[in-house]
Each structure stands twice: as C-alpha cells, then as structure tokens.
XYZ file of C-alpha atoms in Angstrom:
323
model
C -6.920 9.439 -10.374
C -5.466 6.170 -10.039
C -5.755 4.025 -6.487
C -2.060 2.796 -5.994
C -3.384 -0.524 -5.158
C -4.919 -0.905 -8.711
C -1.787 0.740 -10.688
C 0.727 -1.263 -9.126
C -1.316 -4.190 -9.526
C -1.531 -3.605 -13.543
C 2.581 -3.057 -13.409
C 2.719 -6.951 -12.393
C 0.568 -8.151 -14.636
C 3.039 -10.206 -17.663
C 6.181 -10.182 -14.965
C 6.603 -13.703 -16.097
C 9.536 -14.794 -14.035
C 9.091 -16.079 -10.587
C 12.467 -15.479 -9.550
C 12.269 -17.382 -6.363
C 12.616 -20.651 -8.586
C 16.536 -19.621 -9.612
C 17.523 -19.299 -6.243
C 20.654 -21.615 -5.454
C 21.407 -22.684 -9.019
C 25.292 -21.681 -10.197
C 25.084 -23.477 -13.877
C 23.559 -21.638 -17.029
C 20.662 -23.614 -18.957
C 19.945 -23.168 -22.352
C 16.015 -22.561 -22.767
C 13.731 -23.979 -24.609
C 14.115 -23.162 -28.597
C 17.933 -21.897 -27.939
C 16.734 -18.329 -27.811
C 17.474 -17.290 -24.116
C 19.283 -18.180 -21.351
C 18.696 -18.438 -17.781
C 21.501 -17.954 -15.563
C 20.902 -18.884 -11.662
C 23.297 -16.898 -8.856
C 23.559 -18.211 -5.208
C 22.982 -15.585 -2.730
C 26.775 -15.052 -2.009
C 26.579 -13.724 -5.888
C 28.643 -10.386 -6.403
C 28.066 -10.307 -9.974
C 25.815 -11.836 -12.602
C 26.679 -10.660 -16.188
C 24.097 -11.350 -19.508
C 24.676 -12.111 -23.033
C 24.156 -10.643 -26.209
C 20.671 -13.253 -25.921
C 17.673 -12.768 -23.509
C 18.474 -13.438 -20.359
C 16.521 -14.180 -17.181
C 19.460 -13.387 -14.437
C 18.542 -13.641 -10.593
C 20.761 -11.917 -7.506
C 21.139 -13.614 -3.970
C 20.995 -12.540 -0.528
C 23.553 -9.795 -0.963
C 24.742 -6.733 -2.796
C 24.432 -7.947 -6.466
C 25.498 -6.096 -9.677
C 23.597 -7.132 -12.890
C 24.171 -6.831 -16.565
C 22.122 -7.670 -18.848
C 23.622 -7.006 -21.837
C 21.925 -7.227 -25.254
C 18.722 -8.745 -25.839
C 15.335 -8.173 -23.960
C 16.670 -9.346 -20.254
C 14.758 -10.075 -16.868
C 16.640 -9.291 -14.275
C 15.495 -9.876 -10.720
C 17.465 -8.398 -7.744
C 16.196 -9.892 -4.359
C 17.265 -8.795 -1.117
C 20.550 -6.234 -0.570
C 21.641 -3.049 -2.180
C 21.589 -3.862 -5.442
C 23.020 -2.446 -8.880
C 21.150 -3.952 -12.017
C 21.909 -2.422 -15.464
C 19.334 -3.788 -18.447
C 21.827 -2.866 -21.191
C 20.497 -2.861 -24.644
C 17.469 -4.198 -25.629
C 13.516 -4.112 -23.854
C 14.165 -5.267 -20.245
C 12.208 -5.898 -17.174
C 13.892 -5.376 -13.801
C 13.118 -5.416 -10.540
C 15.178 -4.428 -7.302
C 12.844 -6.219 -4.736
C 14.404 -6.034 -1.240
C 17.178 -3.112 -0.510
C 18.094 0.285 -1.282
C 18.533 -0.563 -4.978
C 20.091 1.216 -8.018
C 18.810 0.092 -11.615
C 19.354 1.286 -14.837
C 17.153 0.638 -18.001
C 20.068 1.854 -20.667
C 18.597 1.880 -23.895
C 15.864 0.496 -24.937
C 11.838 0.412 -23.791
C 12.438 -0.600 -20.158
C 10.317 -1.300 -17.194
C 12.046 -1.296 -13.830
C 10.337 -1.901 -10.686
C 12.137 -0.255 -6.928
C 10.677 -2.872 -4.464
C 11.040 -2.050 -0.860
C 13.710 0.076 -0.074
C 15.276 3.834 -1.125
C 15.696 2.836 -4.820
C 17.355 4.562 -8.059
C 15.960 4.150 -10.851
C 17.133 5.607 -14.187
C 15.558 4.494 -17.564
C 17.632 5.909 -20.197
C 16.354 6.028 -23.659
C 13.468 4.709 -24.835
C 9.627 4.755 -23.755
C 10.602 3.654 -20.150
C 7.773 2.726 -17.647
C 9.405 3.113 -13.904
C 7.830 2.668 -10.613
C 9.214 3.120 -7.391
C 6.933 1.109 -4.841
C 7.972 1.761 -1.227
C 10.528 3.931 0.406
C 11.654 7.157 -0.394
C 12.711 6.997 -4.354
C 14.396 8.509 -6.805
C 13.105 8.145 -10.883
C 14.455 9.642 -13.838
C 12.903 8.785 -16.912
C 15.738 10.022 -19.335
C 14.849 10.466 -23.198
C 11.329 9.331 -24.597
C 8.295 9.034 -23.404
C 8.267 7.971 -19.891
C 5.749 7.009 -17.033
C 7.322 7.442 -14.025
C 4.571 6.332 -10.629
C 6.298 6.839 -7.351
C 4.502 5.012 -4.580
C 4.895 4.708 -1.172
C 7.521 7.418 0.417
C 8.497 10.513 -0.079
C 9.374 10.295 -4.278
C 11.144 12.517 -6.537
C 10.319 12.270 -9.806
C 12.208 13.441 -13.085
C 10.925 13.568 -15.908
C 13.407 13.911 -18.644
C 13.147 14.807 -22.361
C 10.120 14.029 -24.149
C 6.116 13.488 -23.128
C 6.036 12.047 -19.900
C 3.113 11.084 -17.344
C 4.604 11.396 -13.631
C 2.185 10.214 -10.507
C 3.134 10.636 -7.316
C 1.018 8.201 -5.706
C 1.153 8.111 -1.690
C 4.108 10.666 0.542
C 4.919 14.236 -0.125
C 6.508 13.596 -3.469
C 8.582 16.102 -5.867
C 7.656 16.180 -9.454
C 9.182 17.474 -12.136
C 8.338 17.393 -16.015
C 11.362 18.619 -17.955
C 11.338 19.029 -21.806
C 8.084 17.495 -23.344
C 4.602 18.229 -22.733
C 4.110 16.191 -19.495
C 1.218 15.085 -16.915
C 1.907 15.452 -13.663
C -0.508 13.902 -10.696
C 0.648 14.503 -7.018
C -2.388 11.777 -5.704
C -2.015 12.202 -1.714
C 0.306 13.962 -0.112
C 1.680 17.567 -0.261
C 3.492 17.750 -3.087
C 5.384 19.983 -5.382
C 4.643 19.833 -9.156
C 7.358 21.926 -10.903
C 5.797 22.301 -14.677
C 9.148 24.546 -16.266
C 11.685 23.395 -17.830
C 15.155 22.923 -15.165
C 17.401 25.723 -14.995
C 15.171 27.838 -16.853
C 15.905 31.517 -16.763
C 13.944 32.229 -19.425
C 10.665 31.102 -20.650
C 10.121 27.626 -21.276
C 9.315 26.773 -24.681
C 8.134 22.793 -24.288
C 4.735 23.216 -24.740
C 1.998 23.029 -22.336
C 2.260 20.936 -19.296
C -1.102 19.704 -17.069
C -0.315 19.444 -13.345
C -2.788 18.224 -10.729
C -1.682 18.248 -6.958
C -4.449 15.814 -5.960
C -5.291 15.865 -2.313
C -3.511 17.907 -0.003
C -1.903 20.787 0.413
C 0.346 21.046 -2.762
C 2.634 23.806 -5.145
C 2.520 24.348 -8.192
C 5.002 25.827 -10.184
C 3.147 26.677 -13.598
C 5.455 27.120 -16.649
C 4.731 28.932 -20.213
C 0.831 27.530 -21.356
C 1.121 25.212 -18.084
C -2.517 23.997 -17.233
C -2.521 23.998 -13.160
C -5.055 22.499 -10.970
C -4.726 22.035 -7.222
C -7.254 19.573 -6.516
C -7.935 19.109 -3.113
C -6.246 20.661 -0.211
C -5.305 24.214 0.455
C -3.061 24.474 -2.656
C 0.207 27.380 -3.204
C 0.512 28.698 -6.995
C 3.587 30.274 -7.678
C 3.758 32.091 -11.150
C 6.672 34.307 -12.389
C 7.233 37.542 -14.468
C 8.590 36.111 -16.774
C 5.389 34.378 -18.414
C 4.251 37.771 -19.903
C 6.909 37.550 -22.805
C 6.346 33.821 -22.850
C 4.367 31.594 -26.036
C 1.222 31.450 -23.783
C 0.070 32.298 -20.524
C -0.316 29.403 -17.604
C -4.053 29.050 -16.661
C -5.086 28.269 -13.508
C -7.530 25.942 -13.129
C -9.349 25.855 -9.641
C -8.483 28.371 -8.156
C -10.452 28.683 -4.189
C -9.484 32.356 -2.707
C -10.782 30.385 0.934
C -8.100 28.270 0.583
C -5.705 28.699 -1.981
C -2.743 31.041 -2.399
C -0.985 32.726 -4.801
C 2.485 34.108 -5.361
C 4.437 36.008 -8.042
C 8.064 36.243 -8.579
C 9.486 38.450 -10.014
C 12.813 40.026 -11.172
C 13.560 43.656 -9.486
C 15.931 44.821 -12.304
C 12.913 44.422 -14.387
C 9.750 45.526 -11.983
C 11.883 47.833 -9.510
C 8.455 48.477 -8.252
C 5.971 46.091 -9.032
C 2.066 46.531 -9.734
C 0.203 43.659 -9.762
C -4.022 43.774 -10.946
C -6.497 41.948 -11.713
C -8.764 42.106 -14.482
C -11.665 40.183 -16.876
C -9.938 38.330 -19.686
C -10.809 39.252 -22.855
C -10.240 36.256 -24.265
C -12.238 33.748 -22.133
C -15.331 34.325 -20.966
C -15.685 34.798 -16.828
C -12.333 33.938 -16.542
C -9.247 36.743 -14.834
C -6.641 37.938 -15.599
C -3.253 38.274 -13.429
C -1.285 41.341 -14.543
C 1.930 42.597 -13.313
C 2.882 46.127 -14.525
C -0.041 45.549 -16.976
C 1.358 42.783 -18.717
C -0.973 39.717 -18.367
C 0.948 36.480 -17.034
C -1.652 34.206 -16.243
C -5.137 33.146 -16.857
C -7.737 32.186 -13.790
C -10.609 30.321 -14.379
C -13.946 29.787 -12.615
C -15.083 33.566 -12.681
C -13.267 33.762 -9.188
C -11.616 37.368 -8.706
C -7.857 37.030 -6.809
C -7.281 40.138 -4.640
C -4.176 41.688 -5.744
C -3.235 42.292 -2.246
C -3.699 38.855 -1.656
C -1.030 37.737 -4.264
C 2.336 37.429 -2.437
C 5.220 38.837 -3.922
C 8.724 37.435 -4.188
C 11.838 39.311 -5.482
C 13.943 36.472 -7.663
C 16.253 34.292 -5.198
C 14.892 35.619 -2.645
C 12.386 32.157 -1.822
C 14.244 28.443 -2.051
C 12.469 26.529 -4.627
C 11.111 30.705 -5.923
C 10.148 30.105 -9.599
C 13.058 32.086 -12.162
C-alpha cells in the first residue's frame, strides 16, 4: 500500500511550472529557443486558448476555460470552477482551487483535481489522474491508466485497457472496466466492482486483483477476479453466472469471524437454489463455492464457508446486486 502523503508527493515531482509567477500578465512571450509559448491571463480571464506549440497557459481568480491545443501544454487553473481541456499532445494540468472539470483529450496526460469536487477525464492515451481533495470524479478513458483518488469520497472509472485505480483516503467507488486492472480501496469502506459495466453475461477481460484495504469494504469479483479484503469486516458478493465463465474468481482472505459472503443469482435459472461447499480439487486446502453443483468460486486459506452462512440474492432484487 501506498501512504497518500508519499504518492501525491511523487505526482509533483517534474511539475515544472510555478504558476503563481504568470499571474497578472495579459501579453504572450515567446520562450526561449522559439519552441513554446507562455501565455499569462489576469484573474478576470474567461478564456485562455493554446496553440498548435507547447504552451504554459495560467487561469485567474475566476471560472476559466482552457485549451491547450496541440503540443505538450501546462495548463494551470487556480482558484474558481474551472474547465481546462489539454487537447492533443502530452499535457500536464492542474485544477488547483474549485470544483474543477479537466480533460486530458488525447494524448499521455497527467491531470491533477486540487481542492475542490473535480472532473477529471483523460481520454486516450496512458493517462495518470489524481483527484486530491474533495469528493471526485476520474475516468481514465482508453489506455492504460492510473487513476489515485485522495481525499473524499472518489469514484473511480477505469476505462478500457490495464488500469491501476487507488482509492486512497474516504469511502471511494472503484471500478475497473475492460482490461486487467488493480484496484486498492486504502482506508475507507469502499466498493471495488472487478466486472466489466453492464455486464449481463460473463466478463471476458481477464483477471482483475482487487484489495479493499482497511475497512469494511465490497467486493464485487468478476470472471478469474483475484479478491482480497484486507482489513476490516469485508462483504463478497459473487454471482451465478461465474460457473459458465473462463475462470472462477478466487477469494483471497477470506475470515468467516468477520467476513461475509453473498451470491446472486438468476431465479429463471436456479428456481430453487442449492448452494455447498466443498475441497477443490484443483488447489490444495483451498474450497470450493458451488451453486446447484456448479463451482463459481475458489476460497483460499483452507477456511470452510458455511453454506447457510452465504446470503442469497435473487437478480435485481439488491441495488448495486452483482448481474
């Protein structure tokens, strides 16, 4: 696990603008070598729009909307609701103050929330995103994101392709999408949703790791998921489903004093369903979850879930139920 002090900490390291030194200029200076530009906005700024060259563009006091257009732009947003799009090219931008909305577009983008209930939205590309304080909103888009929340209560989206999501500090929502992704809650009670969205079938992205961290945390294992609560008293939810899936999801801590489990399941299919448990033949002191005899999930640590114990949910019948 990472300490949110320390990972934050790294995400500043080579911001090389100090965006406090464009306040209050209105003129555009050529930089050194005639390769970028540096345009200065007074606070009253409503709009500050790039070129097709690299650009280091700074907001006011107010609600700003940034462009950066082509190139590989820094964009800083200071205080207000901001809107700050990075346009093509490999941007860094940064909402600061406000409840901020930024966009990466395309291109390998890192955008940094600030204080504030913040969008952020990278696009395409390998996108590194990270929320900070407040209660935010990151979607990583296409490629490989990493997506950290921070402070707040963070929801997290994934996207298509292999993506790391950490939750950091608050009772964040996380959620992998396409890709074989890493999920971390960190503190918190979180939910870590390891399927693929809108999935009525089973997923077919690969195998997912989730890890709630501490506190009290669900899981929602997909097909081959690797699930871990970590500490807390921890809710898996499994579904029916996984029996005719590639793999199984495993379950990887597993504490009967503390830990729950449900199933859900779909009546048309198990109009009256059995649920057992049994040794796995596959790996040694690990169990098997069966429902009608069909095996749907894996439990490791030679600990033995009592069937009765294992609460079952007819589909839509739970907000949030797995499908």
């Amino acid at each position: 696990m990472f300490m949110l002090a320390g990972v934050l900490g790294l995400l500043m390291v080579g911001a090389a603008v100090d965006f406090s030194d464009l306040l209050g200029k209105d003129e555009e200076d050529e930089a050194e070598g005639g390769d970028a530009r540096t345009t200065g906005a007074v606070s009253t700024s409503d709009m500050v729009e790039g070129s097709l060259l690299d650009d280091i563009l700074s907001g006011g006091g107010d609600a700003d909307v940034m462009e950066g257009g082509a190139g590989d732009d820094q964009l800083g947003g200071y205080d207000g609701d901001d809107r700050i799009a990075g346009g093509t090219g490999r941007d860094d931008l940064h909402g600061q103050g406000g409840n901020d909305t930024i966009r990466g577009d395309d291109g390998s983008d890192t955008l940094h929330g600030g204080d504030g209930d913040d969008l952020l939205a990278g696009g395409a590309g390998d996108d590194l995103l990270a929320g900070y304080e407040g209660d935010d909103s990151l979607d990583g888009g296409e490629g490989n994101d990493r997506l950290i929340g921070g402070g707040g209560a963070d929801t997290l989206s994934g996207g298509e392709g292999d993506d790391a999501l950490q939750g950091a500090l608050g009772n964040d929502s996380l959620q992998g999408g396409l890709g074989q992704d890493t999920l971390m809650g960190d503190d918190g009670d979180d939910v870590l949703d390891g399927r693929v969205p809108g999935a009525g079938e089973p997923d077919t992205d690969g195998r997912d790791f989730l890890n709630g961290g501490a506190g009290a945390d669900t899981i929602l294992a997909g097909s081959g998921d690797w699930a871990e609560g970590g500490a807390g008293a921890d809710r898996f939810e499994l579904a029916d489903w996984l029996a005719v899936a590639d793999d199984i999801a495993v379950i990887a801590d597993y504490d009967p004093a503390e830990d729950s489990l449900a199933l859900v399941y779909d009546p048309e299919i198990h109009p009256d369903p059995v649920v057992t448990v049994a040794p796995s033949e596959e790996t040694p002191g690990a169990m098997n979850i069966l429902i009608d005899g069909e095996i749907i999930a894996e439990v490791l640590g030679g600990y033995a879930p009592d069937p009765a114990d294992i609460v079952l949910i007819a589909k839509g019948q739970a907000p949030g139920a797995a499908v």
